[in-house]
Amino acid sequence: MARLIFLGPPGAGKGTQAKTLADKHQIAHISTGDILRESVARQTELGLKAQDYMQRGELVPDPLVIALIRERLAEPDAKQGWILDGFPRNVVQADFLDHLLIEIGQTYNFVVNLEVPDEVLVVRLLGRGRKDDTEEVIRRRLEVYREQTAPLIDYYQAKQKLASVNGNQSMHEVTSALGQLVTA
Ligand code: AMP
């Protein structure tokens, strides 16, 4: 059974690739960004608390995201395997995840790190044209990634769980590199 974590900066193609791989293996694609955007759209209690942080390109506070993941991993479809896309985003969340997985008797196979150079990311993100993607917010999201999320590369490397994939190639080539990794 596949349980994977997708790391990588905003604009690396995590969402697209995670969804493709999850569909192929019929496992749950769990994107905290998608769940949070839907909560904002529906103006739920979580959405109302999260929206200001998201608009500024900051991380939503850990307790909110941690509660969300705890609930989501308890859903029946997550029993068949999952890909976490956009979680964990910092060391506190990664430590929480390790403890939660012990608690529920699960483990992940490995962590995929999609590598894309900064200048390519900015071009991609500006081209995507999502509502929250103004240049200022994009730059802040990249900064937040570097400060808070990139340290997870060493974190998972130290656990010998890291698999890096070149994300700076065509969507199809990345999909095929990931496919080989997961069946290997
Ligand atoms: P994403 O679609 O993964 O780029 O996420 C969009 C936004 O949702 C981020 O810029 C954060 O504001 C928020 N977000 C998503 N995942 C997390 C997380 N694990 N921790 C904190 N904030 C998150």
PDB file of N, CA, C and O in Angstrom, residues 16 22 24 26 53 86 103 116-120 142 150 162 168 184:
ATOM      1  N   THR A  16      -0.718  18.680  -9.032  1.00  0.00           N
ATOM      2  CA  THR A  16      -1.022  17.921 -10.246  1.00  0.00           C
ATOM      3  C   THR A  16      -0.455  16.511 -10.161  1.00  0.00           C
ATOM      4  O   THR A  16      -1.143  15.524 -10.454  1.00  0.00           O
ATOM      5  N   ALA A  22      -2.195   9.555  -7.135  1.00  0.00           N
ATOM      6  CA  ALA A  22      -3.224   9.031  -6.235  1.00  0.00           C
ATOM      7  C   ALA A  22      -4.340   8.339  -7.037  1.00  0.00           C
ATOM      8  O   ALA A  22      -4.810   7.264  -6.661  1.00  0.00           O
ATOM      9  N   LYS A  24      -4.014   6.965  -9.992  1.00  0.00           N
ATOM     10  CA  LYS A  24      -3.460   5.742 -10.570  1.00  0.00           C
ATOM     11  C   LYS A  24      -3.443   4.597  -9.547  1.00  0.00           C
ATOM     12  O   LYS A  24      -3.738   3.456  -9.873  1.00  0.00           O
ATOM     13  N   GLN A  26      -5.289   4.528  -6.822  1.00  0.00           N
ATOM     14  CA  GLN A  26      -6.573   4.529  -6.105  1.00  0.00           C
ATOM     15  C   GLN A  26      -6.417   4.718  -4.600  1.00  0.00           C
ATOM     16  O   GLN A  26      -6.923   3.928  -3.788  1.00  0.00           O
ATOM     17  N   TYR A  53      -4.536  34.466   6.751  1.00  0.00           N
ATOM     18  CA  TYR A  53      -3.183  33.915   6.604  1.00  0.00           C
ATOM     19  C   TYR A  53      -2.929  33.532   5.150  1.00  0.00           C
ATOM     20  O   TYR A  53      -1.869  33.809   4.596  1.00  0.00           O
ATOM     21  N   GLY A  86       1.185  19.087   0.555  1.00  0.00           N
ATOM     22  CA  GLY A  86       1.149  20.378   1.250  1.00  0.00           C
ATOM     23  C   GLY A  86       1.160  20.245   2.762  1.00  0.00           C
ATOM     24  O   GLY A  86       1.029  21.234   3.481  1.00  0.00           O
ATOM     25  N   GLU A 103       0.383   6.473  16.509  1.00  0.00           N
ATOM     26  CA  GLU A 103      -0.885   6.302  17.223  1.00  0.00           C
ATOM     27  C   GLU A 103      -1.889   5.482  16.403  1.00  0.00           C
ATOM     28  O   GLU A 103      -2.609   4.644  16.942  1.00  0.00           O
ATOM     29  N   VAL A 116      12.607  22.295  -8.177  1.00  0.00           N
ATOM     30  CA  VAL A 116      12.445  23.246  -9.288  1.00  0.00           C
ATOM     31  C   VAL A 116      13.171  24.539  -8.917  1.00  0.00           C
ATOM     32  O   VAL A 116      13.004  25.039  -7.796  1.00  0.00           O
ATOM     33  N   PRO A 117      13.989  25.096  -9.827  1.00  0.00           N
ATOM     34  CA  PRO A 117      14.693  26.350  -9.511  1.00  0.00           C
ATOM     35  C   PRO A 117      13.729  27.515  -9.271  1.00  0.00           C
ATOM     36  O   PRO A 117      12.664  27.567  -9.887  1.00  0.00           O
ATOM     37  N   ASP A 118      14.143  28.425  -8.381  1.00  0.00           N
ATOM     38  CA  ASP A 118      13.312  29.562  -7.989  1.00  0.00           C
ATOM     39  C   ASP A 118      12.756  30.374  -9.155  1.00  0.00           C
ATOM     40  O   ASP A 118      11.574  30.737  -9.166  1.00  0.00           O
ATOM     41  N   GLU A 119      13.610  30.683 -10.139  1.00  0.00           N
ATOM     42  CA  GLU A 119      13.150  31.569 -11.225  1.00  0.00           C
ATOM     43  C   GLU A 119      12.028  30.898 -12.034  1.00  0.00           C
ATOM     44  O   GLU A 119      11.122  31.568 -12.522  1.00  0.00           O
ATOM     45  N   VAL A 120      12.082  29.584 -12.133  1.00  0.00           N
ATOM     46  CA  VAL A 120      11.029  28.852 -12.845  1.00  0.00           C
ATOM     47  C   VAL A 120       9.722  28.894 -12.043  1.00  0.00           C
ATOM     48  O   VAL A 120       8.635  29.044 -12.596  1.00  0.00           O
ATOM     49  N   LEU A 142       7.096  31.890  -1.283  1.00  0.00           N
ATOM     50  CA  LEU A 142       8.401  31.259  -1.528  1.00  0.00           C
ATOM     51  C   LEU A 142       9.332  31.448  -0.335  1.00  0.00           C
ATOM     52  O   LEU A 142      10.076  30.544   0.048  1.00  0.00           O
ATOM     53  N   ALA A 150      11.479  24.177   3.718  1.00  0.00           N
ATOM     54  CA  ALA A 150      12.705  23.564   3.186  1.00  0.00           C
ATOM     55  C   ALA A 150      13.517  22.795   4.237  1.00  0.00           C
ATOM     56  O   ALA A 150      14.137  21.773   3.901  1.00  0.00           O
ATOM     57  N   LEU A 162      13.939  10.317   2.109  1.00  0.00           N
ATOM     58  CA  LEU A 162      13.761  11.313   1.055  1.00  0.00           C
ATOM     59  C   LEU A 162      14.083  10.765  -0.338  1.00  0.00           C
ATOM     60  O   LEU A 162      15.092  10.111  -0.546  1.00  0.00           O
ATOM     61  N   ASN A 168      11.709  20.085 -12.834  1.00  0.00           N
ATOM     62  CA  ASN A 168      11.889  21.050 -13.920  1.00  0.00           C
ATOM     63  C   ASN A 168      11.993  20.329 -15.270  1.00  0.00           C
ATOM     64  O   ASN A 168      12.954  20.477 -16.002  1.00  0.00           O
ATOM     65  N   ALA A 184       9.180   0.982  -7.778  1.00  0.00           N
ATOM     66  CA  ALA A 184      10.516   0.408  -7.543  1.00  0.00           C
ATOM     67  C   ALA A 184      10.577  -0.352  -6.218  1.00  0.00           C
ATOM     68  O   ALA A 184       9.876  -0.014  -5.289  1.00  0.00           O
TER      69      ALA A 184
END
